[in-house]
Coordinates of C-alpha atoms in Angstrom, one line a residue:
M1 CA -28.6 28.7 35.9
P2 CA -31.8 26.6 36.5
K3 CA -31.0 23.0 36.7
N4 CA -32.7 20.4 34.6
P5 CA -35.5 18.8 36.6
S6 CA -33.9 15.4 35.9
S7 CA -31.7 14.3 38.8
N8 CA -29.1 12.8 36.4
N9 CA -25.5 13.7 36.8
V10 CA -24.8 16.0 33.8
T11 CA -21.2 14.9 33.3
A12 CA -22.3 11.3 33.4
T13 CA -25.0 12.0 30.8
V14 CA -22.4 13.6 28.5
I15 CA -20.1 10.6 28.9
R16 CA -22.9 8.2 28.2
S17 CA -23.6 9.8 24.9
L18 CA -19.9 9.4 23.9
L19 CA -19.8 5.8 25.0
Q20 CA -22.7 4.9 22.6
H21 CA -20.2 5.1 19.7
T22 CA -16.8 3.7 19.1
H23 CA -14.7 5.2 22.0
Q24 CA -11.5 5.1 23.8
V25 CA -10.9 6.1 27.4
S26 CA -7.4 7.1 28.4
I27 CA -6.0 7.8 31.9
V28 CA -3.4 10.7 31.6
S29 CA -0.9 12.2 34.0
V30 CA 1.7 14.9 33.8
N31 CA 4.0 12.5 35.7
H32 CA 3.9 9.8 33.0
T33 CA 4.9 10.0 29.4
F34 CA 2.1 7.6 28.1
S35 CA -1.6 7.5 28.5
L36 CA -3.1 4.4 29.9
K37 CA -6.0 2.7 28.1
A38 CA -9.0 1.8 30.3
D39 CA -12.3 0.0 29.7
V40 CA -15.6 1.2 31.1
L41 CA -17.2 -1.4 33.4
D42 CA -20.2 0.7 34.6
L43 CA -21.6 4.2 34.4
D44 CA -24.3 5.3 36.8
I45 CA -25.9 8.5 35.4
K46 CA -27.8 9.1 38.6
T47 CA -24.9 9.1 41.0
G48 CA -22.2 10.0 38.5
Q49 CA -20.0 7.0 39.4
L50 CA -17.8 5.8 36.5
T51 CA -16.1 2.5 37.0
L52 CA -13.0 1.7 34.9
E53 CA -10.8 -1.3 34.5
T54 CA -7.2 -1.2 33.4
Q55 CA -4.1 -3.4 33.2
T56 CA -0.9 -2.1 34.4
S57 CA 1.7 -2.4 37.2
D58 CA 1.7 -1.2 40.8
S59 CA 4.4 1.4 40.1
E60 CA 2.6 2.7 37.0
I61 CA -0.9 3.0 38.5
N62 CA 0.5 5.2 41.3
S63 CA 2.0 7.6 38.8
Y64 CA -1.4 8.2 37.3
I65 CA -3.2 9.0 40.6
E66 CA -2.2 11.8 43.0
N67 CA -4.1 12.5 46.2
N68 CA -6.8 10.1 45.0
L69 CA -7.4 12.2 41.9
I70 CA -7.3 11.1 38.3
S71 CA -7.5 12.7 34.8
L72 CA -9.2 11.2 31.8
D73 CA -9.5 11.7 28.0
I74 CA -12.6 10.3 26.4
E75 CA -12.6 10.1 22.6
S76 CA -15.6 9.0 20.5
T77 CA -16.2 8.5 16.8
K78 CA -19.5 7.6 15.2
N79 CA -17.7 5.4 12.8
L80 CA -14.6 3.3 13.5
L81 CA -12.9 4.7 10.4
S82 CA -14.1 8.3 10.9
Y83 CA -11.7 11.1 11.7
D84 CA -14.5 13.3 13.0
K85 CA -14.2 12.8 16.7
E86 CA -15.6 14.1 20.0
T87 CA -13.1 14.7 22.8
F88 CA -14.0 15.2 26.5
S89 CA -11.2 15.7 29.0
L90 CA -11.7 15.5 32.8
S91 CA -9.1 16.7 35.3
N92 CA -8.6 15.9 38.9
I93 CA -11.7 13.8 39.6
S94 CA -12.0 11.7 42.7
A95 CA -10.9 8.1 42.3
K96 CA -10.6 4.9 44.4
V97 CA -8.3 2.1 43.1
T98 CA -8.8 -1.6 43.9
K99 CA -6.4 -4.3 42.8
L100 CA -8.3 -7.2 41.3
D101 CA -5.4 -9.3 40.0
L102 CA -1.7 -9.3 39.5
S103 CA -2.0 -6.5 36.9
L104 CA -5.7 -5.7 36.8
Y105 CA -7.2 -2.7 38.6
K106 CA -10.6 -1.3 39.1
I107 CA -10.9 2.4 39.4
E108 CA -14.1 4.0 40.8
C109 CA -14.4 7.6 39.7
Q110 CA -16.8 10.2 41.1
L111 CA -17.8 12.5 38.3
P112 CA -18.4 16.2 39.0
E113 CA -22.0 17.3 38.7
S114 CA -21.1 20.1 36.3
I115 CA -19.2 20.0 33.1
F116 CA -17.9 23.5 33.8
I117 CA -14.6 23.5 35.6
K118 CA -13.8 26.4 38.0
E119 CA -10.3 27.6 37.6
K120 CA -7.9 29.1 40.2
R121 CA -8.7 32.6 39.0
G122 CA -12.4 32.0 39.6
T123 CA -13.3 31.8 35.9
I124 CA -15.1 28.9 34.3
R125 CA -13.6 26.6 31.6
I126 CA -16.2 25.5 29.1
P127 CA -15.6 22.2 27.3
F128 CA -16.6 22.0 23.6
I129 CA -18.7 18.8 23.5
L130 CA -21.6 17.1 21.7
G131 CA -20.9 18.8 18.3
M132 CA -19.6 22.2 19.6
H133 CA -16.6 23.3 17.7
A134 CA -14.6 26.3 16.6
R135 CA -11.4 26.5 14.5
A136 CA -8.1 28.0 15.6
N137 CA -5.1 29.3 13.8
I138 CA -1.7 29.7 15.6
E139 CA 1.1 31.9 14.4
I140 CA 4.2 29.9 15.5
Y141 CA 6.6 32.1 13.4
P142 CA 5.0 35.2 11.9
N143 CA 4.7 35.1 8.1
E144 CA 6.5 31.7 8.1
L145 CA 4.6 29.0 10.0
N146 CA 0.9 28.8 11.0
I147 CA -0.8 25.8 12.5
S148 CA -4.5 25.0 12.4
G149 CA -6.4 23.2 15.1
K150 CA -9.8 22.8 16.7
L151 CA -11.0 24.3 20.0
R152 CA -11.6 21.8 22.8
N153 CA -12.2 24.1 25.7
L154 CA -12.3 27.9 26.4
S155 CA -12.0 30.2 29.4
I156 CA -11.1 33.8 30.1
G157 CA -7.6 32.7 30.9
G158 CA -6.9 30.5 27.8
C159 CA -8.0 27.5 25.8
M160 CA -7.0 24.0 24.7
L161 CA -6.7 23.0 21.1
D162 CA -6.2 19.7 19.4
I163 CA -3.8 19.8 16.5
P164 CA -2.4 17.0 14.3
L165 CA 0.6 15.3 15.6
S166 CA 2.4 16.1 12.4
D167 CA 2.2 19.9 13.3
T168 CA 3.9 19.6 16.7
N169 CA 7.5 19.8 15.5
A170 CA 7.9 23.5 16.0
I171 CA 6.0 23.7 19.3
T172 CA 7.9 24.2 22.6
V173 CA 6.4 24.8 26.0
G174 CA 6.8 28.4 27.1
K175 CA 6.9 29.8 23.6
E176 CA 5.0 33.0 23.2
L177 CA 2.7 33.3 20.2
S178 CA 2.3 36.5 18.3
G179 CA -1.1 35.5 17.2
L180 CA -3.9 33.1 18.0
T181 CA -7.2 33.4 16.1
I182 CA -10.3 31.5 17.0
E183 CA -13.1 31.4 14.5
F184 CA -16.6 30.3 15.4
P185 CA -19.1 28.6 13.0
N186 CA -21.1 31.8 12.4
G187 CA -17.9 33.6 11.3
E188 CA -17.1 35.6 14.4
S189 CA -13.5 35.5 15.5
F190 CA -11.3 36.4 18.4
H191 CA -7.6 37.3 18.1
A192 CA -5.0 37.5 20.9
E193 CA -1.4 36.9 21.8
G194 CA -0.7 33.6 23.7
K195 CA 1.8 31.5 25.5
I196 CA 2.1 27.7 25.2
K197 CA 1.6 26.1 28.6
H198 CA 1.6 22.4 27.9
I199 CA 1.4 19.8 25.1
R200 CA 0.7 16.1 25.1
P201 CA -0.6 13.4 22.8
L202 CA -4.4 13.3 22.8
G203 CA -5.8 9.8 22.7
Y204 CA -5.2 7.4 19.7
F205 CA -6.4 9.3 16.6
G206 CA -3.2 11.2 15.7
Y207 CA -3.8 14.4 17.6
A208 CA -2.1 16.4 20.4
A209 CA -3.6 18.6 23.1
L210 CA -2.2 22.0 23.2
G211 CA -2.8 24.3 26.2
I212 CA -2.5 28.0 25.5
Q213 CA -2.7 31.0 27.9
F214 CA -4.0 34.3 26.6
I215 CA -1.5 37.1 27.4
N216 CA -1.5 40.9 27.0
L217 CA -5.2 41.2 26.6
T218 CA -6.7 44.7 26.1
R219 CA -9.9 45.8 27.6
T220 CA -11.7 45.4 24.3
Q221 CA -10.4 41.8 23.9
L222 CA -11.5 40.9 27.4
E223 CA -15.0 42.2 26.8
L224 CA -15.2 40.2 23.6
L225 CA -13.8 37.1 25.3
F226 CA -16.4 37.4 28.2
R227 CA -19.2 37.5 25.6
L228 CA -17.8 34.5 23.7
T229 CA -17.3 32.4 26.8
N230 CA -20.9 33.2 27.9
E231 CA -22.2 32.1 24.5
A232 CA -20.1 28.9 24.7
E233 CA -21.5 28.2 28.2
R234 CA -25.0 28.8 26.8
E235 CA -24.4 26.4 24.0
A236 CA -23.0 23.7 26.3
A237 CA -26.0 24.1 28.5
Y238 CA -28.4 23.7 25.5
Q239 CA -26.5 20.6 24.2
T240 CA -26.6 18.9 27.6
G241 CA -30.1 19.9 28.6
M242 CA -28.7 21.5 31.8
S243 CA -31.3 24.3 31.6
D244 CA -35.0 24.5 30.7
T245 CA -34.5 28.1 29.5
M246 CA -32.1 27.2 26.7
A247 CA -34.5 26.4 23.8
S248 CA -32.1 26.9 20.8
H249 CA -28.5 27.0 19.8
S250 CA -26.3 30.0 20.5
P251 CA -26.0 32.1 17.3
L252 CA -22.2 31.7 17.7
F253 CA -22.5 28.0 16.8
I254 CA -24.9 28.2 13.8
P255 CA -22.7 27.6 10.7
G256 CA -22.4 30.3 8.1
A257 CA -21.8 29.8 4.4
K258 CA -18.0 29.5 4.9
E259 CA -18.3 26.9 7.7
K260 CA -20.8 24.9 5.7
N261 CA -18.5 24.7 2.8
T262 CA -15.6 23.6 5.0
L263 CA -17.7 21.0 6.7
L264 CA -18.7 19.6 3.3
K265 CA -15.0 19.3 2.3
E266 CA -14.1 17.6 5.6
N267 CA -17.0 15.2 5.2
N268 CA -15.9 14.2 1.7
E269 CA -12.3 13.7 3.0
R270 CA -13.6 11.5 5.9
K271 CA -15.5 9.4 3.4
R272 CA -12.4 8.8 1.4
K273 CA -10.4 7.8 4.5
A274 CA -13.3 5.6 5.7
Q275 CA -12.5 3.2 2.8
R276 CA -9.1 2.3 4.3
T277 CA -8.4 -1.3 5.1
A278 CA -7.0 -2.6 8.3
M279 CA -3.5 -2.7 6.7
E280 CA -3.8 1.0 5.7
R281 CA -5.0 2.0 9.1
G282 CA -2.0 0.1 10.6
V283 CA 0.4 2.1 8.5
V284 CA -1.3 5.4 9.3
E285 CA -1.2 4.5 13.0
L286 CA 2.6 3.9 12.6
A287 CA 2.9 7.5 11.4
H288 CA 0.9 8.8 14.4
Q289 CA 3.0 6.8 16.9
L290 CA 6.3 7.9 15.4
Q291 CA 5.2 11.6 15.7
A292 CA 4.0 11.0 19.3
G293 CA 7.4 9.6 20.1
L294 CA 9.1 12.6 18.6
M295 CA 6.9 14.9 20.8
Y296 CA 8.1 13.2 24.0
L297 CA 11.7 13.2 22.8
K298 CA 11.6 16.9 21.9
T299 CA 9.4 18.4 24.6
Q300 CA 10.1 16.2 27.6
N301 CA 13.7 15.0 26.9
V302 CA 12.7 11.4 27.5
F303 CA 13.1 8.5 25.1
P304 CA 9.7 6.7 24.8
A305 CA 11.2 3.3 24.1
E306 CA 7.8 1.6 24.3
I307 CA 6.4 3.7 21.4
F308 CA 9.4 3.3 19.2
Y309 CA 9.8 -0.5 19.8
N310 CA 6.1 -0.9 19.2
C311 CA 6.6 0.8 15.8
V312 CA 9.4 -1.6 15.0
D313 CA 7.4 -4.7 16.0
T314 CA 4.3 -3.4 14.1
I315 CA 6.4 -3.0 10.9
R316 CA 7.6 -6.6 11.2
Y317 CA 4.1 -7.9 11.9
L318 CA 2.6 -6.1 8.9
V319 CA 5.4 -7.4 6.6
E320 CA 4.8 -10.9 7.8
E321 CA 1.0 -10.6 7.7
N322 CA 0.8 -9.6 4.0
R323 CA 4.0 -8.0 2.5
K324 CA 2.4 -7.0 -0.8
S325 CA -0.6 -5.2 0.9
F326 CA 1.9 -3.6 3.3
L327 CA 4.1 -2.3 0.4
L328 CA 1.0 -0.8 -1.2
A329 CA -0.2 0.7 2.0
L330 CA 3.1 2.4 2.4
S331 CA 2.1 4.7 -0.5
L332 CA -0.5 6.2 1.9
L333 CA 2.4 8.0 3.5
R334 CA 2.7 10.4 0.6
E335 CA 0.2 12.5 2.6
E336 CA 2.5 12.6 5.7
V337 CA 5.3 15.0 6.4
E338 CA 8.5 14.0 4.6
W339 CA 10.6 12.8 7.5
V340 CA 7.8 10.5 8.7
R341 CA 7.2 9.1 5.2
H342 CA 10.9 8.5 4.7
S343 CA 11.5 6.9 8.0
I344 CA 8.6 4.4 7.8
Q345 CA 9.0 3.6 4.1
V346 CA 12.7 2.9 4.4
S347 CA 12.2 0.8 7.6
G348 CA 9.4 -1.1 5.8
Y349 CA 11.4 -1.9 2.7
L350 CA 14.5 -2.8 4.8
A351 CA 12.4 -5.1 7.0
D352 CA 11.0 -6.8 3.9
M353 CA 14.5 -7.4 2.5
L354 CA 16.0 -8.6 5.8
L355 CA 13.2 -10.9 6.7
S356 CA 13.3 -12.5 3.3
R357 CA 17.0 -13.2 3.9
D358 CA 16.8 -14.5 7.5
P359 CA 13.7 -14.0 9.6
H360 CA 15.4 -15.4 12.6
S361 CA 18.3 -13.0 12.7
P362 CA 18.8 -11.6 16.2
Y363 CA 20.0 -8.2 14.7
I364 CA 16.8 -7.2 12.8
R365 CA 14.9 -5.6 15.7
E366 CA 17.7 -3.2 16.7
T367 CA 18.6 -2.5 13.1
L368 CA 15.0 -1.5 12.3
L369 CA 14.9 0.7 15.4
G370 CA 18.1 2.6 14.3
T371 CA 16.6 2.9 10.8
L372 CA 13.3 4.2 12.2
L373 CA 15.1 6.8 14.3
H374 CA 17.7 7.9 11.7
S375 CA 15.6 10.9 10.4
L376 CA 14.4 12.2 13.8
G377 CA 17.2 14.7 13.8
K378 CA 15.4 16.7 11.1
P379 CA 12.4 17.6 13.2
L380 CA 14.6 18.1 16.2
L381 CA 16.3 21.0 14.2
V382 CA 12.9 22.8 13.6
G383 CA 13.1 26.2 15.2
P384 CA 13.7 29.8 14.3
Q385 CA 16.3 29.0 11.7
I386 CA 14.1 26.2 10.1
P387 CA 10.5 27.0 11.0
T388 CA 9.1 24.1 9.0
L389 CA 10.2 21.0 7.0
K390 CA 7.3 21.3 4.6
S391 CA 8.5 24.2 2.4
N392 CA 11.5 24.5 0.1
M393 CA 14.6 25.5 2.0
T394 CA 17.3 28.0 1.4
P395 CA 20.9 26.9 1.0
T396 CA 21.7 27.9 4.6
Q397 CA 18.7 25.8 5.9
K398 CA 19.8 22.8 3.8
E399 CA 23.3 23.1 5.3
I400 CA 21.8 23.1 8.8
L401 CA 19.6 20.2 8.0
A402 CA 22.5 18.2 6.6
N403 CA 23.7 17.9 10.3
H404 CA 20.5 16.1 11.4
R405 CA 22.3 12.9 12.3
D406 CA 24.6 14.9 14.7
A407 CA 21.5 16.6 16.1
L408 CA 19.9 13.2 16.9
L409 CA 23.1 11.8 18.5
E410 CA 23.5 15.0 20.6
K411 CA 19.9 14.6 21.8
I412 CA 20.5 11.0 22.7
D413 CA 23.6 12.0 24.7
H414 CA 21.4 14.4 26.8
I415 CA 18.6 12.0 27.7
E416 CA 18.5 9.0 29.9
W417 CA 18.6 6.3 27.2
N418 CA 21.5 4.1 26.2
P419 CA 20.9 2.7 22.7
S420 CA 22.2 -0.8 21.9
E421 CA 25.5 -1.0 20.0
I422 CA 23.6 -2.2 16.9
C423 CA 21.1 0.6 17.0
L424 CA 23.7 3.3 17.5
T425 CA 25.9 1.9 14.7
V426 CA 22.9 2.0 12.3
I427 CA 22.2 5.6 13.2
E428 CA 25.9 6.6 12.9
K429 CA 26.5 4.8 9.6
S430 CA 23.1 5.5 8.0
E431 CA 24.6 8.4 6.0
K432 CA 26.8 7.9 2.9
T433 CA 30.1 8.1 4.7
N434 CA 33.2 6.0 4.4
K435 CA 32.6 2.9 6.5
N436 CA 36.0 1.3 6.1
D437 CA 36.9 2.3 9.7
K438 CA 34.9 -0.2 11.8
E439 CA 35.0 1.3 15.2
T440 CA 32.9 -1.3 16.9
D441 CA 33.2 -5.1 17.5
I442 CA 29.8 -5.8 16.0
E443 CA 29.8 -8.6 13.5
D444 CA 30.2 -7.9 9.8
K445 CA 26.5 -8.9 9.4
I446 CA 25.5 -5.5 10.9
F447 CA 27.5 -3.6 8.4
E448 CA 25.9 -5.7 5.6
F449 CA 22.6 -4.6 7.0
V450 CA 23.8 -1.0 6.9
D451 CA 24.9 -1.4 3.3
I452 CA 21.4 -2.6 2.4
L453 CA 19.9 0.3 4.3
L454 CA 22.0 2.8 2.3
V455 CA 20.6 1.3 -1.0
V456 CA 17.0 1.5 0.3
K457 CA 17.5 5.0 1.6
E458 CA 19.0 6.4 -1.6
I459 CA 16.4 4.9 -3.9
N460 CA 13.6 6.2 -1.6
K461 CA 15.0 9.7 -1.6
L462 CA 15.3 9.8 -5.4
M463 CA 11.8 8.4 -6.0
H464 CA 10.1 11.1 -3.9
S465 CA 10.1 14.9 -4.3
R466 CA 12.4 16.7 -1.8
N467 CA 13.0 20.4 -1.4
G468 CA 11.6 21.2 -4.8
T469 CA 13.4 18.4 -6.6
P470 CA 10.9 16.3 -8.6
P471 CA 10.8 12.5 -8.0
L472 CA 12.5 10.1 -10.5
P473 CA 10.8 7.0 -11.9
P474 CA 12.2 3.8 -10.6
I475 CA 14.4 3.0 -13.6
S476 CA 16.0 6.4 -13.5
A477 CA 16.5 6.2 -9.7
Y478 CA 18.2 2.8 -10.1
R479 CA 20.5 4.1 -12.9
K480 CA 21.4 7.2 -10.9
V481 CA 22.3 5.2 -7.8
H482 CA 24.4 2.8 -9.9
V483 CA 26.3 5.5 -11.8
E484 CA 26.8 8.2 -9.1
E485 CA 26.8 6.6 -5.7
K486 CA 30.3 5.1 -5.2
L487 CA 29.7 4.1 -1.6
I488 CA 26.6 2.0 -2.6
N489 CA 27.1 -1.8 -2.7
K490 CA 26.1 -2.7 -6.3
S491 CA 25.2 -6.3 -5.4
H492 CA 22.6 -5.0 -2.9
L493 CA 21.3 -2.6 -5.6
V494 CA 20.8 -5.6 -8.0
E495 CA 19.1 -7.5 -5.2
Y496 CA 16.7 -4.5 -4.6
I497 CA 15.8 -4.4 -8.3
Q498 CA 15.2 -8.1 -8.5
I499 CA 12.8 -7.9 -5.6
Y500 CA 10.8 -4.8 -6.5
G501 CA 11.3 -4.5 -10.2
L502 CA 10.9 -1.5 -12.5
Y503 CA 7.3 -1.1 -11.6
P504 CA 7.2 -1.4 -7.8
I505 CA 4.0 -2.1 -5.8
G506 CA 2.5 1.2 -4.8
S507 CA 3.6 3.1 -7.9
L508 CA 1.2 4.9 -10.2
A509 CA 1.4 3.6 -13.7
K510 CA 0.3 5.2 -17.0
Y511 CA -1.2 3.1 -19.7
S512 CA -1.4 3.9 -23.4
G513 CA -5.2 4.1 -23.2
G514 CA -4.9 7.2 -21.1
Y515 CA -5.5 5.4 -17.8
L516 CA -3.7 5.9 -14.5
A517 CA -3.6 2.9 -12.1
W518 CA -2.0 2.1 -8.8
I519 CA 0.1 -1.1 -9.0
K520 CA -1.2 -3.6 -6.5
D521 CA 0.9 -6.7 -7.5
I522 CA 3.6 -7.7 -9.9
D523 CA 4.5 -11.1 -11.4
K524 CA 7.9 -12.9 -11.1
K525 CA 9.2 -10.8 -14.0
G526 CA 8.3 -7.6 -12.2
I527 CA 5.4 -6.8 -14.6
P528 CA 2.1 -5.5 -13.0
N529 CA -0.6 -8.2 -13.0
K530 CA -3.1 -6.4 -10.7
V531 CA -3.9 -2.7 -10.6
K532 CA -6.5 -0.3 -9.4
V533 CA -7.6 2.2 -12.1
V534 CA -8.2 5.7 -10.7
K535 CA -8.2 8.0 -13.6
N536 CA -8.8 8.3 -17.4
L537 CA -6.9 11.3 -18.7
K538 CA -9.4 11.6 -21.6
F539 CA -12.1 12.3 -19.0
P540 CA -10.2 14.2 -16.3
E541 CA -13.4 15.0 -14.3
A542 CA -14.5 11.4 -14.0
T543 CA -13.4 9.2 -11.1
F544 CA -12.6 5.5 -11.2
N545 CA -12.0 2.8 -8.6
S546 CA -11.8 -0.4 -10.6
D547 CA -9.6 -3.4 -9.8
L548 CA -8.2 -5.1 -12.9
N549 CA -6.3 -8.4 -13.0
E550 CA -3.8 -9.7 -15.6
K551 CA -6.4 -10.9 -18.1
D552 CA -8.3 -7.5 -18.0
L553 CA -5.2 -5.3 -18.3
P554 CA -5.3 -5.1 -22.1
Q555 CA -8.5 -3.1 -21.8
I556 CA -6.5 0.0 -20.6
G557 CA -3.7 -0.4 -23.1
R558 CA 0.0 -0.9 -23.0
L559 CA 2.0 -0.1 -19.8
E560 CA 4.1 3.0 -20.6
E561 CA 5.8 4.4 -17.5
V562 CA 5.6 5.1 -13.7
V563 CA 4.4 8.7 -13.1
N564 CA 4.3 11.2 -10.2
P565 CA 0.8 11.2 -8.6
S566 CA 1.0 14.9 -7.7
D567 CA 1.4 15.8 -11.4
F568 CA -2.1 14.5 -11.9
G569 CA -3.7 15.7 -8.6
I570 CA -4.0 12.1 -7.3
K571 CA -3.9 11.3 -3.7
A572 CA -2.7 8.1 -2.0
P573 CA -4.3 4.8 -3.1
I574 CA -7.1 3.0 -1.4
I575 CA -6.5 -0.8 -1.4

């Protein structure tokens, strides 16, 4: 392939284009469970030298570098709030490490001249960069569970996808896939069997990198794959200016009607998400981190304490920063998988209640950790018998899932992590079982915390749809807990109602004028005094985004009831 007359290093030129936007550089290693954030100090596009700076320890830095080689992920978004990202991964590049201070290191990397990586089999791996993309669909369990992702590189031997962290529950390394379909923008597709080779979190935007090897390829499939990889190589050369002979896009990457329509929908969704505030982004990041922690726990049999404790500390920080904005932001989790939503919402409400009682209690951190972990047994049970937690379950699947606490405790027994007595007690007692037998020497305060947790958990379950059961409005949920749950401490139920009222922040309220509005704040009597109007049922096609305070509320009528957002096709609120 003729080389661009410019003497610039091609890889450095690609990286420079990514660094012009909001970006994050991560140092990654198969020997370490976490990626290491790094800052770019300098990039020489002539010589291809990339200089990074990172803060870590001597022991950690050594686990990221082997034989003076390092691997990087570079993510870039044109907008800080955008979910449309570019990802460029580099493996085994030469690196020299210099210690600058007690925990500060400079890393000088020599970038390869070519962006194409030669694999052991002699084939070339083509990165999908600078706008190149293709979609992928993976059959995890035929006719039961499919996962969608985007292609990040391609070779004759396999590919790498990025998939949402929320879809990693059912993925295990070594699993053979009955079907992997890659669809390019012009509508052409490639279908083959595959085998999962590796999986790891990808950067900081809620995605995972999934490496797949193609298996059992026929001659026809190989011929098609050779043509597709050649076209991808041509497109990458055009995008980077590597060759003077490439004057236009490869036809493979020119969007057809279907792709244009999909891109339009994705753009509209990104615009909606771009309106999120810092508080909302913090809550969404909590969901991503919890899912990343699960991935390590399930696929690598390690307990990522740093991730989970960071989630606990973030919850406390957000409550103390602005509790009402935090309670409203928790409504965003309606769009997350059920176990993530439940874990974070229950932990958030429990933190709010415990901190209002005694912010200096030494037991809060470990109590919140146990609360955050209590639902992790559910995704640990995902497998052939329970392919997904997203669909309604059979009676047999429900029976299996009922043992999720035991599944988590069994997992804890098999990994090198010893939870504190407080954390373990919260996990063990977080279900509605008789707690009269106190098998530990922990003070009664912990069991009081568990009693509060049981109230929060039960109300949260009743107020959200689960396994086809519709959610109850707050007043009905409170009544059901009071009447039916004998093991619930009624004084803590009263305390909960006094704090959050009959119209909790984050609920969707219906007004007699036909308006639907998210409740943003309530007065001392529990009556909404600040809302965001999002819909008028008399004009269902119209959209609203209007904040009203107490004096303006009569304009939309009398408050009637709290309703289920999904009944009206309404997504999570934007603060």
